[in-house]
Short mmCIF file of C-alpha atoms and ligand atoms in Angstrom, two decimals:
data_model
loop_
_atom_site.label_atom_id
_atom_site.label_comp_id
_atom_site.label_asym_id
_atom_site.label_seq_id
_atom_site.Cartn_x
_atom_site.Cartn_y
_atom_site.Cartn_z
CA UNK V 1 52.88 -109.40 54.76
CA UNK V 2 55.93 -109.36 57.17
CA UNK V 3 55.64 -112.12 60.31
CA UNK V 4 54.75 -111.57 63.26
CA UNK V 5 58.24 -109.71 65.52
CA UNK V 6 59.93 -111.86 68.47
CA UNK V 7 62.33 -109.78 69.79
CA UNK V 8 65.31 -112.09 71.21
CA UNK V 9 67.58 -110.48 73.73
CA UNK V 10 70.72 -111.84 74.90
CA UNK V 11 74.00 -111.22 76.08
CA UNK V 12 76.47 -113.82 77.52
CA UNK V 13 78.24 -117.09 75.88
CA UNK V 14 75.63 -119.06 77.15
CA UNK V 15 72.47 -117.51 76.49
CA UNK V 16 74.15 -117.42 72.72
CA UNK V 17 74.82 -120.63 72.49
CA UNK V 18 71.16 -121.51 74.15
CA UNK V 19 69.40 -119.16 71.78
CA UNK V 20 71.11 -119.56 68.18
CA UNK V 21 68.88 -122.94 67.55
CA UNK V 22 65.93 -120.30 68.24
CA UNK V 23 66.93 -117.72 65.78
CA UNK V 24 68.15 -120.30 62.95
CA UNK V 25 64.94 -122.27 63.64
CA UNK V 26 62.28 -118.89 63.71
CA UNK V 27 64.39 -117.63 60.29
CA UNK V 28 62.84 -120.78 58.90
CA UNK V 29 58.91 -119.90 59.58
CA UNK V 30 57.65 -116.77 57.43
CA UNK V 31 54.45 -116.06 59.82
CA UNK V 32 57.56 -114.76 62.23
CA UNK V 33 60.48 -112.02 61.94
CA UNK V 34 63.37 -112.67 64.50
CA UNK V 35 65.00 -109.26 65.54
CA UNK V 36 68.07 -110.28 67.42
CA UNK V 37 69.08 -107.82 70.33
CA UNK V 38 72.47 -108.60 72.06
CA UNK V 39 73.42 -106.79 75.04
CA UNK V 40 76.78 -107.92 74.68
CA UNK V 41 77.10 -108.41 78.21
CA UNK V 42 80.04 -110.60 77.36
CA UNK V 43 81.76 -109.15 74.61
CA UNK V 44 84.85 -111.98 73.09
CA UNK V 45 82.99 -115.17 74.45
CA UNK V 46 79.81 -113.88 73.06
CA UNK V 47 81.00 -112.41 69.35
CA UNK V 48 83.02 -116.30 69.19
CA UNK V 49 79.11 -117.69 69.40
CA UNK V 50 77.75 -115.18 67.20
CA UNK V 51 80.14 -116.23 64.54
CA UNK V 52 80.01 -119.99 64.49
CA UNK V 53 75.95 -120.01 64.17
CA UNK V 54 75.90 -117.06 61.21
CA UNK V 55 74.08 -114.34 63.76
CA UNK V 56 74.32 -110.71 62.77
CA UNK V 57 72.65 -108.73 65.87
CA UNK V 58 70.03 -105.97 64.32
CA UNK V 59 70.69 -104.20 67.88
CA UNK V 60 74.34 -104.53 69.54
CA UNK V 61 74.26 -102.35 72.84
CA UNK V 62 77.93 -102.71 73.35
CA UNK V 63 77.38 -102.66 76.74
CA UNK V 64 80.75 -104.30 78.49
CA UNK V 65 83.33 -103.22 80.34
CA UNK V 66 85.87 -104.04 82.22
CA UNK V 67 85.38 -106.17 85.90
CA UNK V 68 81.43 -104.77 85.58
CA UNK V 69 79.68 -104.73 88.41
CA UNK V 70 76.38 -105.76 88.99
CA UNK V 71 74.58 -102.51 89.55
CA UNK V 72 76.17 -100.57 86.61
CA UNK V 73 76.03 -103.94 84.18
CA UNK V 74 71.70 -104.25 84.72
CA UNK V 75 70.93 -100.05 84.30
CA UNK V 76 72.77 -100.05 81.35
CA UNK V 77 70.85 -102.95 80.14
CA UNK V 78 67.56 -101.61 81.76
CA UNK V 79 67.55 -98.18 79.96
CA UNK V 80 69.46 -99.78 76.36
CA UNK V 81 65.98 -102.26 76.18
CA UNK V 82 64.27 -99.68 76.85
CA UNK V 83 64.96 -98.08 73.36
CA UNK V 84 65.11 -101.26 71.48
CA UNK V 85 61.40 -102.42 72.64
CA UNK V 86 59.86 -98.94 71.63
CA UNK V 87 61.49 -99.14 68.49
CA UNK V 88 60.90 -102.47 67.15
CA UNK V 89 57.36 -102.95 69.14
CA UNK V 90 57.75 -106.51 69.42
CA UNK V 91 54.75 -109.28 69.84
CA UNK V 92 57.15 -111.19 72.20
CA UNK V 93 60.10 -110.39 73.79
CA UNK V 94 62.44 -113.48 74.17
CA UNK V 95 64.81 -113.79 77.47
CA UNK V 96 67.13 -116.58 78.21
CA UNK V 97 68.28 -118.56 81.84
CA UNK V 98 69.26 -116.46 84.61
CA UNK V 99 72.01 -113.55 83.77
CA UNK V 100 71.97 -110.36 84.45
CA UNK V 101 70.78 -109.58 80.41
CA UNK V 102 68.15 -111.92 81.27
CA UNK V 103 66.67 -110.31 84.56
CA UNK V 104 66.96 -106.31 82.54
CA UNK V 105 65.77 -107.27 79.63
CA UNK V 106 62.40 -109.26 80.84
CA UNK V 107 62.12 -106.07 83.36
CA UNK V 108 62.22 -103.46 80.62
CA UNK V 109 59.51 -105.72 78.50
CA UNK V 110 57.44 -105.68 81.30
CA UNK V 111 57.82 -101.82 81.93
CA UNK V 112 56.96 -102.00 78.36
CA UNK V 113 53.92 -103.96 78.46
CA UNK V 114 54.92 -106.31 76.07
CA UNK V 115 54.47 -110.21 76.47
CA UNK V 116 57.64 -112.35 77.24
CA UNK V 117 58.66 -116.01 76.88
CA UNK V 118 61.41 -116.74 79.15
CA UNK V 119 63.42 -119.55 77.59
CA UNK V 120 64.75 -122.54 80.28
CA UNK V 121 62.30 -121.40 82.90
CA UNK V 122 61.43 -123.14 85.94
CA UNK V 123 65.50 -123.27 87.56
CA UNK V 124 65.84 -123.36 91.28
CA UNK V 125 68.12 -124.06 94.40
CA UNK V 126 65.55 -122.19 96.62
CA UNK V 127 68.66 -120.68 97.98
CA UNK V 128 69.16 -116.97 97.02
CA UNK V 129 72.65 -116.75 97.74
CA UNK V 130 73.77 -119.57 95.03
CA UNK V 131 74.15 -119.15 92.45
CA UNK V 132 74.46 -115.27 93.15
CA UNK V 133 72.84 -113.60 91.24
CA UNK V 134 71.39 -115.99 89.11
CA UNK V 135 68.66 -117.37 91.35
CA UNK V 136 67.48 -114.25 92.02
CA UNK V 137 67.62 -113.46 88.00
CA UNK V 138 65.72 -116.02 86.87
CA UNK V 139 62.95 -115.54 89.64
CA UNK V 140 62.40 -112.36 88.60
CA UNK V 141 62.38 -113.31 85.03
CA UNK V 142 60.01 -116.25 85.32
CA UNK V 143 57.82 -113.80 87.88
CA UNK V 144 57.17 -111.00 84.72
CA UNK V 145 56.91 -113.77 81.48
CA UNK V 146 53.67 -114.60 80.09
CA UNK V 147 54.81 -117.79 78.57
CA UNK V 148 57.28 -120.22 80.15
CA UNK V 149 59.62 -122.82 77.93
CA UNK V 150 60.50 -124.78 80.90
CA UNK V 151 63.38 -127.84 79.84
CA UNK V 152 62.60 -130.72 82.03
CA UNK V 153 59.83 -131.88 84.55
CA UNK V 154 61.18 -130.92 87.87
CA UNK V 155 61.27 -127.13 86.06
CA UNK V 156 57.71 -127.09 85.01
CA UNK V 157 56.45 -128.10 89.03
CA UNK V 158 58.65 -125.53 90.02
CA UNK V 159 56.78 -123.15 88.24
CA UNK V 160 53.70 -124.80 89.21
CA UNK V 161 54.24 -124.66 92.71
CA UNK V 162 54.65 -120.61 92.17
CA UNK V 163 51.41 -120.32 90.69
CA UNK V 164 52.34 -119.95 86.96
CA UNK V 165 49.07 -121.13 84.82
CA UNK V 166 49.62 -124.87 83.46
CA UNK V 167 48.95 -123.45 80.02
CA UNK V 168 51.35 -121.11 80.21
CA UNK V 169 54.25 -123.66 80.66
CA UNK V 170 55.73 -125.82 77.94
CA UNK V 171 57.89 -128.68 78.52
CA UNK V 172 60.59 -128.13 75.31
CA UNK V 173 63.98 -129.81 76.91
CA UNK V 174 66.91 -127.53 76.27
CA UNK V 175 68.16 -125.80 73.57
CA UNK V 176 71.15 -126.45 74.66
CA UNK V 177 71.08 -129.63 73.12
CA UNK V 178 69.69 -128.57 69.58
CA UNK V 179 72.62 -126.53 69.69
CA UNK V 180 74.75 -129.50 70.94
CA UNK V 181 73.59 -131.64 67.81
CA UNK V 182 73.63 -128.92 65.65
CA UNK V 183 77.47 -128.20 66.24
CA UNK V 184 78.71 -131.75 66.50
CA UNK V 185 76.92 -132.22 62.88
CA UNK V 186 77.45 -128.78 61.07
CA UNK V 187 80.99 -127.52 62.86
CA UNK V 188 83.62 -129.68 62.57
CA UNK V 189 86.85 -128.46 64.37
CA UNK V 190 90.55 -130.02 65.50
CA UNK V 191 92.24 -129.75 68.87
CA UNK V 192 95.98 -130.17 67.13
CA UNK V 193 96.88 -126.49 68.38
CA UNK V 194 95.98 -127.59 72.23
CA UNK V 195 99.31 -130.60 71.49
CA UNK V 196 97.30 -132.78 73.42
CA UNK V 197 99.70 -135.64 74.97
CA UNK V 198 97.68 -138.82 73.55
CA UNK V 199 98.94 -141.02 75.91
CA UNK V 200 97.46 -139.47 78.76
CA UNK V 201 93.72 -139.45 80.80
CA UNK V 202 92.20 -135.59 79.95
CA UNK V 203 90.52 -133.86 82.65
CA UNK V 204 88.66 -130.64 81.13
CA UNK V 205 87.81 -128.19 83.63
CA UNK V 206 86.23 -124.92 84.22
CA UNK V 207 85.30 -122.32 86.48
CA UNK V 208 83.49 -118.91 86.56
CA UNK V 209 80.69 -118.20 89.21
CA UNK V 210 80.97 -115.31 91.41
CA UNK V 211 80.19 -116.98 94.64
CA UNK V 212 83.74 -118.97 94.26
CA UNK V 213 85.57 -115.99 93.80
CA UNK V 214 88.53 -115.40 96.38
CA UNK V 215 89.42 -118.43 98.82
CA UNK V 216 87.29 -121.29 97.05
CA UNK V 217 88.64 -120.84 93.13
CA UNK V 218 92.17 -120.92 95.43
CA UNK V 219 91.32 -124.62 96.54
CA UNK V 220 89.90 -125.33 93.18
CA UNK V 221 93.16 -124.90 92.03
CA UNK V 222 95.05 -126.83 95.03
CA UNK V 223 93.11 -129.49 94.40
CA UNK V 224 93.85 -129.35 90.61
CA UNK V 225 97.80 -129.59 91.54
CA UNK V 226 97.67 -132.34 93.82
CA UNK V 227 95.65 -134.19 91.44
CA UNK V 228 98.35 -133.82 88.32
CA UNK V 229 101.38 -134.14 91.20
CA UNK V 230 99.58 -137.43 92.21
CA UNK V 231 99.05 -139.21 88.37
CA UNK V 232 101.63 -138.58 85.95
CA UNK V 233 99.24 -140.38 83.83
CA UNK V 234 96.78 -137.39 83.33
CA UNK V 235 96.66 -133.87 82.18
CA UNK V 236 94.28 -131.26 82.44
CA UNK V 237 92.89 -128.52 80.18
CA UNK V 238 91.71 -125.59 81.29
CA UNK V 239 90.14 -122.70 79.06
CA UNK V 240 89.44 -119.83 81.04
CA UNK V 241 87.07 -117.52 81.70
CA UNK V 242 88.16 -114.15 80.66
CA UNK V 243 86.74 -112.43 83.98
CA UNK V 244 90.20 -110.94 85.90
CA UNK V 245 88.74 -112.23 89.03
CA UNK V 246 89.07 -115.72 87.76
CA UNK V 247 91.93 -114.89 85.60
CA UNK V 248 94.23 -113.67 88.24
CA UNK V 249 93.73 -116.81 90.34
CA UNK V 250 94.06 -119.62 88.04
CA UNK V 251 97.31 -117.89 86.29
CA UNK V 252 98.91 -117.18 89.08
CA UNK V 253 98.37 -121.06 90.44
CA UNK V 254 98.37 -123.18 87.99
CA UNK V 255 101.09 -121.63 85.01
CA UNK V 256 104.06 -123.27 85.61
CA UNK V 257 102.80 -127.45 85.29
CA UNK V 258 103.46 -128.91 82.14
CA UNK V 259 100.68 -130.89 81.90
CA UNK V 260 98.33 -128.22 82.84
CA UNK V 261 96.92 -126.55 79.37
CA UNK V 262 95.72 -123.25 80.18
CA UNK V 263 93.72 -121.85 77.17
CA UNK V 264 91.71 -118.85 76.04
CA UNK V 265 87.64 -119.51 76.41
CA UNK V 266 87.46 -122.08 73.78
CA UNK V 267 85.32 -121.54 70.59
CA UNK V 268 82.21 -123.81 70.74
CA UNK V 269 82.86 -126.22 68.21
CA UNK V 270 86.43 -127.09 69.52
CA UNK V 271 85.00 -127.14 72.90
CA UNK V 272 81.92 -129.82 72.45
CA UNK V 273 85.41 -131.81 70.72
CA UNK V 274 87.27 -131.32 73.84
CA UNK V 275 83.92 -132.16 75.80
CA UNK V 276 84.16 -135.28 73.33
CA UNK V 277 87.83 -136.09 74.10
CA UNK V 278 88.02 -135.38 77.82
CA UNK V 279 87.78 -138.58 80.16
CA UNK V 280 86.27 -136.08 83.26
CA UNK V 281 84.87 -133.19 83.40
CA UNK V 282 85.44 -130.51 86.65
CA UNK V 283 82.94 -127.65 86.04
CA UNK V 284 81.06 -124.74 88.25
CA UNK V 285 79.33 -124.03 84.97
CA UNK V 286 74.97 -124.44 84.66
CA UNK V 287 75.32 -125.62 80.44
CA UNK V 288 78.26 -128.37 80.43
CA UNK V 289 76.30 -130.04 83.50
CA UNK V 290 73.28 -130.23 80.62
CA UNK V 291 75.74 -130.83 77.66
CA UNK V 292 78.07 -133.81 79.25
CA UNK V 293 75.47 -136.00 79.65
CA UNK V 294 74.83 -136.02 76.29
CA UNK V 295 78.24 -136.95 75.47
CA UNK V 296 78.52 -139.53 78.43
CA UNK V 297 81.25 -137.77 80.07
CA UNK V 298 81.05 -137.69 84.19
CA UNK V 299 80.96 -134.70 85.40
CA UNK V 300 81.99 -133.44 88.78
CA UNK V 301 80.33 -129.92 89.94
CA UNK V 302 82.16 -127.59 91.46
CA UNK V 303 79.66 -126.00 93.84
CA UNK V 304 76.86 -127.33 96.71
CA UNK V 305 73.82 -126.70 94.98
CA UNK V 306 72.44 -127.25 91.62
CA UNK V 307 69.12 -125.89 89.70
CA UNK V 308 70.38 -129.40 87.34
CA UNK V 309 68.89 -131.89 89.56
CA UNK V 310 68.25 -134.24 86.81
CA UNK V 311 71.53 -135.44 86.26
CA UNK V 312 73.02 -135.61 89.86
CA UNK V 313 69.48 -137.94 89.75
CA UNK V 314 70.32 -140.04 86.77
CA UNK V 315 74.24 -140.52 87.93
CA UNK V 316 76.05 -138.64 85.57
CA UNK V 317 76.48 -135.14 87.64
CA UNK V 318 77.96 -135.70 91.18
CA UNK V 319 78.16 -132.22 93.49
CA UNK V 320 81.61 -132.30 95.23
CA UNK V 321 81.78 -128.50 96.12
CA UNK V 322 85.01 -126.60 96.48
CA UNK V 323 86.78 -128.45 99.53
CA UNK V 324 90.39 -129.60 97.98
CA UNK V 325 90.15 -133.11 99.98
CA UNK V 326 86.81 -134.15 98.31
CA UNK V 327 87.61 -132.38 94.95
CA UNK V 328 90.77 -134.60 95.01
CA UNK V 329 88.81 -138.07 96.43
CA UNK V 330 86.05 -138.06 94.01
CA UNK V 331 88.03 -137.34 91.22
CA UNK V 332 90.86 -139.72 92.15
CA UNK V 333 87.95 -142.77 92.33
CA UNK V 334 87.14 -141.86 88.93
CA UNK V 335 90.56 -142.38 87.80
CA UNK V 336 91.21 -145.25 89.46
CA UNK V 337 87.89 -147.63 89.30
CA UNK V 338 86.31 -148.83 85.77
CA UNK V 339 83.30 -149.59 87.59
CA UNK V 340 82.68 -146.57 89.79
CA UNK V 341 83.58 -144.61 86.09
CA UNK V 342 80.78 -146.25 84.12
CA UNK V 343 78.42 -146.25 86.44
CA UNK V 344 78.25 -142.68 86.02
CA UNK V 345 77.53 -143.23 82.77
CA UNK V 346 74.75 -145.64 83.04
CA UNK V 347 72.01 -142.83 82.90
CA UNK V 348 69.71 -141.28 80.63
CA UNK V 349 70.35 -137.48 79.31
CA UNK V 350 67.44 -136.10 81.02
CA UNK V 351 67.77 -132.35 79.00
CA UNK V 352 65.93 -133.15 76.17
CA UNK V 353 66.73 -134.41 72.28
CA UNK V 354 66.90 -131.25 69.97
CA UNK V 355 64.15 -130.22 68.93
CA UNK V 356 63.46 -127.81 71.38
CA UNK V 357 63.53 -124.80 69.90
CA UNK V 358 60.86 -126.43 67.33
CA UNK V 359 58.38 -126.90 70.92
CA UNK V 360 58.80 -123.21 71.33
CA UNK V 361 58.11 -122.14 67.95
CA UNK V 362 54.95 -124.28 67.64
CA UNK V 363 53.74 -122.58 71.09
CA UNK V 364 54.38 -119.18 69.68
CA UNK V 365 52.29 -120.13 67.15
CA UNK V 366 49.46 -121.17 68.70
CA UNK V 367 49.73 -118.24 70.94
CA UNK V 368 50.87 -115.24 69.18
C1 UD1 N 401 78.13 -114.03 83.51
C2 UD1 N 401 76.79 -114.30 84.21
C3 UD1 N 401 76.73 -115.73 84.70
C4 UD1 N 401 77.05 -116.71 83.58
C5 UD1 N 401 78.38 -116.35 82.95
C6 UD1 N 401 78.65 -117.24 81.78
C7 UD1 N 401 75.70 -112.51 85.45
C8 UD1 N 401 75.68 -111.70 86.69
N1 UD1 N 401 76.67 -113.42 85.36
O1 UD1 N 401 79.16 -114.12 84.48
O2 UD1 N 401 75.42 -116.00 85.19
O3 UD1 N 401 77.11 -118.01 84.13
O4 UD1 N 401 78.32 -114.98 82.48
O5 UD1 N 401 79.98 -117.17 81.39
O6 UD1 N 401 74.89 -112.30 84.57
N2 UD1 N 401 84.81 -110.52 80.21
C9 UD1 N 401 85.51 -110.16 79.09
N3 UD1 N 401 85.08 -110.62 77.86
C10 UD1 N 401 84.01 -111.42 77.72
C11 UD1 N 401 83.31 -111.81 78.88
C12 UD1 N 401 83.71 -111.34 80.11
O7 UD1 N 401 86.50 -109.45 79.16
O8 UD1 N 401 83.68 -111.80 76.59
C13 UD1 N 401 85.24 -110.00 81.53
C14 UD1 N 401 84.97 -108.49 81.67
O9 UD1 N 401 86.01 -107.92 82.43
C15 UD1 N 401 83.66 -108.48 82.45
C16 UD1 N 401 83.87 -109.64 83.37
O10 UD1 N 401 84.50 -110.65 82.57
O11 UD1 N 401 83.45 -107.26 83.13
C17 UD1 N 401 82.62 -110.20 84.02
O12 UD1 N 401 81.58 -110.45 83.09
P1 UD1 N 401 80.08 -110.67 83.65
O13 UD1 N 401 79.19 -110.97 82.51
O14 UD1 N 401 79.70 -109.56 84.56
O15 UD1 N 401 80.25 -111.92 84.60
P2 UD1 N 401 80.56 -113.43 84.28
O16 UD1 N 401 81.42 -113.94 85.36
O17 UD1 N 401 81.03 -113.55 82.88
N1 UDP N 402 81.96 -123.25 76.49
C1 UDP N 402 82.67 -122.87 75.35
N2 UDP N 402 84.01 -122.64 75.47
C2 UDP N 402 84.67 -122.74 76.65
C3 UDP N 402 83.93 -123.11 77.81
C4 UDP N 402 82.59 -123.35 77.69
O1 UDP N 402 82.11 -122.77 74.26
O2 UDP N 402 85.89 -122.50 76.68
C5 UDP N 402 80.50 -123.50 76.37
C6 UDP N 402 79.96 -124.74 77.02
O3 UDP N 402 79.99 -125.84 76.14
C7 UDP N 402 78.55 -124.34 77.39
C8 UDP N 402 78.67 -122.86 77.68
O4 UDP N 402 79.88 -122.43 77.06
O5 UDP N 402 77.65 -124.50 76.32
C9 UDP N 402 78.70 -122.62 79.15
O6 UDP N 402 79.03 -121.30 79.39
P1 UDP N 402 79.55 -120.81 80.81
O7 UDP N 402 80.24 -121.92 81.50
O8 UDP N 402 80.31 -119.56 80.53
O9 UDP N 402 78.22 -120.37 81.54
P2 UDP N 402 77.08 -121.13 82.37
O10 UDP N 402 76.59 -122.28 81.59
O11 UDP N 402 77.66 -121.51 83.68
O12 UDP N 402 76.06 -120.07 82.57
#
């Protein structure tokens, strides 16, 4: 007798990253059959994640092009599902975070009828406009699931407080850090080709949301100069997003310093090393906030909100926005005080302990 289908659709690096544990951990249980679905929403960043966990899509909808936009990128995705969930009649549909693959894909399952588990539900700023679109995304998405994998506490009472049924919300963590363990276990890599100076502090940075596009990713990068002009003792390594509008900037301003590294988006396993090696982290990205903790590395957000509340709570996450004077200040006290550097660090990881993709499967289990 064949197991029961979960239909897992995804599309970005992240959601890839967040959902491999999932579909090495359901391969393991013969009551299910995993059909993988990728929207390929990202195309590079996500075939690099596809690769390093083993994942060969049954569906690929090819659906990328160049400088999408938003209206264009979720039809496509809409109407693509759309074939994919008649086809393969699933028992559950599987969604991940807060992308655009995310808030299609649990919209055509719900056209569809069919059940959905929305994987790291519960996310909120309460502020529509940041992160844009994602808040709006994962609303929607947690709005039309059935059953909720929400990572942390402050996630399950938001979903509470929208009137999602208690027993439809799990408390898992995030696979984010089965995947984390998984990598820094199974995936050894080296950093040699990066000709890292040794002698020097490493600041890894990155940056990618929509809502700095333009004037803030500008100061980003200001900031970034006048930190490196300021302490010949550091360097900073930059792997960047492959999306022109970030592309254009950060080329164009930050090229021509030699101890600026500016790399192609970094293969996982390499990265979590670089996330190992760095002394700081600058990010605007949702996953490192959830991964650096892990790795007791301080990280400084890039933005004014955060749906990651947990860390900013515990000490490890500080939100310094994109203003070049406090991007510079907050970094340059990290630099230059011990104390104020491992107090950061004195925190728990509050984004679980890798075995969440193991809380989801036993749900699914009991449910399905
Ligand atoms: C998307 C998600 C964002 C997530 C981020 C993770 C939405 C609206 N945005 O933003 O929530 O945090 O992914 O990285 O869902 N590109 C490539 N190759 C790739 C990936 C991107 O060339 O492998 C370029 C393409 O020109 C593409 C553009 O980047 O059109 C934008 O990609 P898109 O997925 O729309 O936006 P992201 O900024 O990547
Ligand atoms: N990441 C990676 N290579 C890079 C930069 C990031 O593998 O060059 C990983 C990172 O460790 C994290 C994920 O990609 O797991 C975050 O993706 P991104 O920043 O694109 O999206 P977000 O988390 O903001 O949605």
């Amino acid at each position: 007798m064949s197991g029961k289908k979960v239909l897992l659709i995804f599309g970005t690096r992240p959601e890839a990253i967040k959902m491999a544990p999932l579909v090495i951990e359901l391969k393991k249980h013969d009551e299910f059959e995993p059909i993988v679905c990728v929207s390929a929403q990202h195309r590079q960043m996500l075939d690099q994640v596809l690769e390093l966990f083993d994942i060969k899509p049954d569906f690929d909808l090819d659906i990328m092009k160049e400088n999408q936009n938003l209206w264009s990128l979720t039809s496509d995705i809409l109407l693509k599902t759309k074939d994919v969930i008649e086809r393969t009649k699933p028992a559950v549909v599987l969604v991940h975070g807060d992308t655009t693959t995310a808030l299609a894909s649990s919209l055509s399952a719900f056209y569809a009828k069919v059940p959905i588990g929305h994987v790291e539900a519960g996310l909120r700023t309460f502020d529509k406009y940041y992160p844009f679109p994602e808040e709006i995304n994962r609303v929607v998405a947690d709005s039309v699931s059935s059953y909720h994998f929400a990572p942390t506490d402050e996630a399950v009472e938001n979903l509470k407080k929208s009137a999602i049924s208690s027993e439809n919300i799990v408390k898992t963590g995030n696979t984010v850090i089965d995947a984390l363990l998984y990598t820094a276990e199974n995936k050894p890599s080296n950093l040699d080709y990066l000709n890292l100076n040794k002698n020097l502090k490493t600041i890894l940075m990155t940056s990618h949301r929509r809502e700095n596009f333009g004037k803030p990713l500008e100061t980003i990068c200001d900031a970034i100069l006048e930190l490196v002009e300021k302490n010949s003792n550091i360097q900073v390594v930059y792997p960047v997003h492959l999306n022109p509008n970030v592309r254009d900037v950060v080329f164009r301003k930050l090229s021509n310093h030699e101890r600026i590294i500016l790399t192609e988006p970094m293969e996982y396993a390499p990265f979590v090393t670089m996330m190992n090696k760095a002394d700081i982290i600058l990010t605007d990205s949702g996953g490192i906030q959830e991964e650096a903790p892990s790795l007791k590395k301080p990280v400084l957000v890039l933005r004014d909100t955060t749906e990651r509340p947990e860390a900013v709570k515990s000490g490890a996450v500080k939100l310094v926005g994109t203003s070049k004077e406090k991007i510079v200040d907050e970094t340059q006290k990290l630099l230059d005080s011990k104390q104020h550097y491992e107090k950061m660090l004195s925190g728990e990881n509050p984004y679980g302990d890798g075995r969440a993709s193991e809380r989801i499967i036993k749900f699914l289990s009991e449910k399905l």
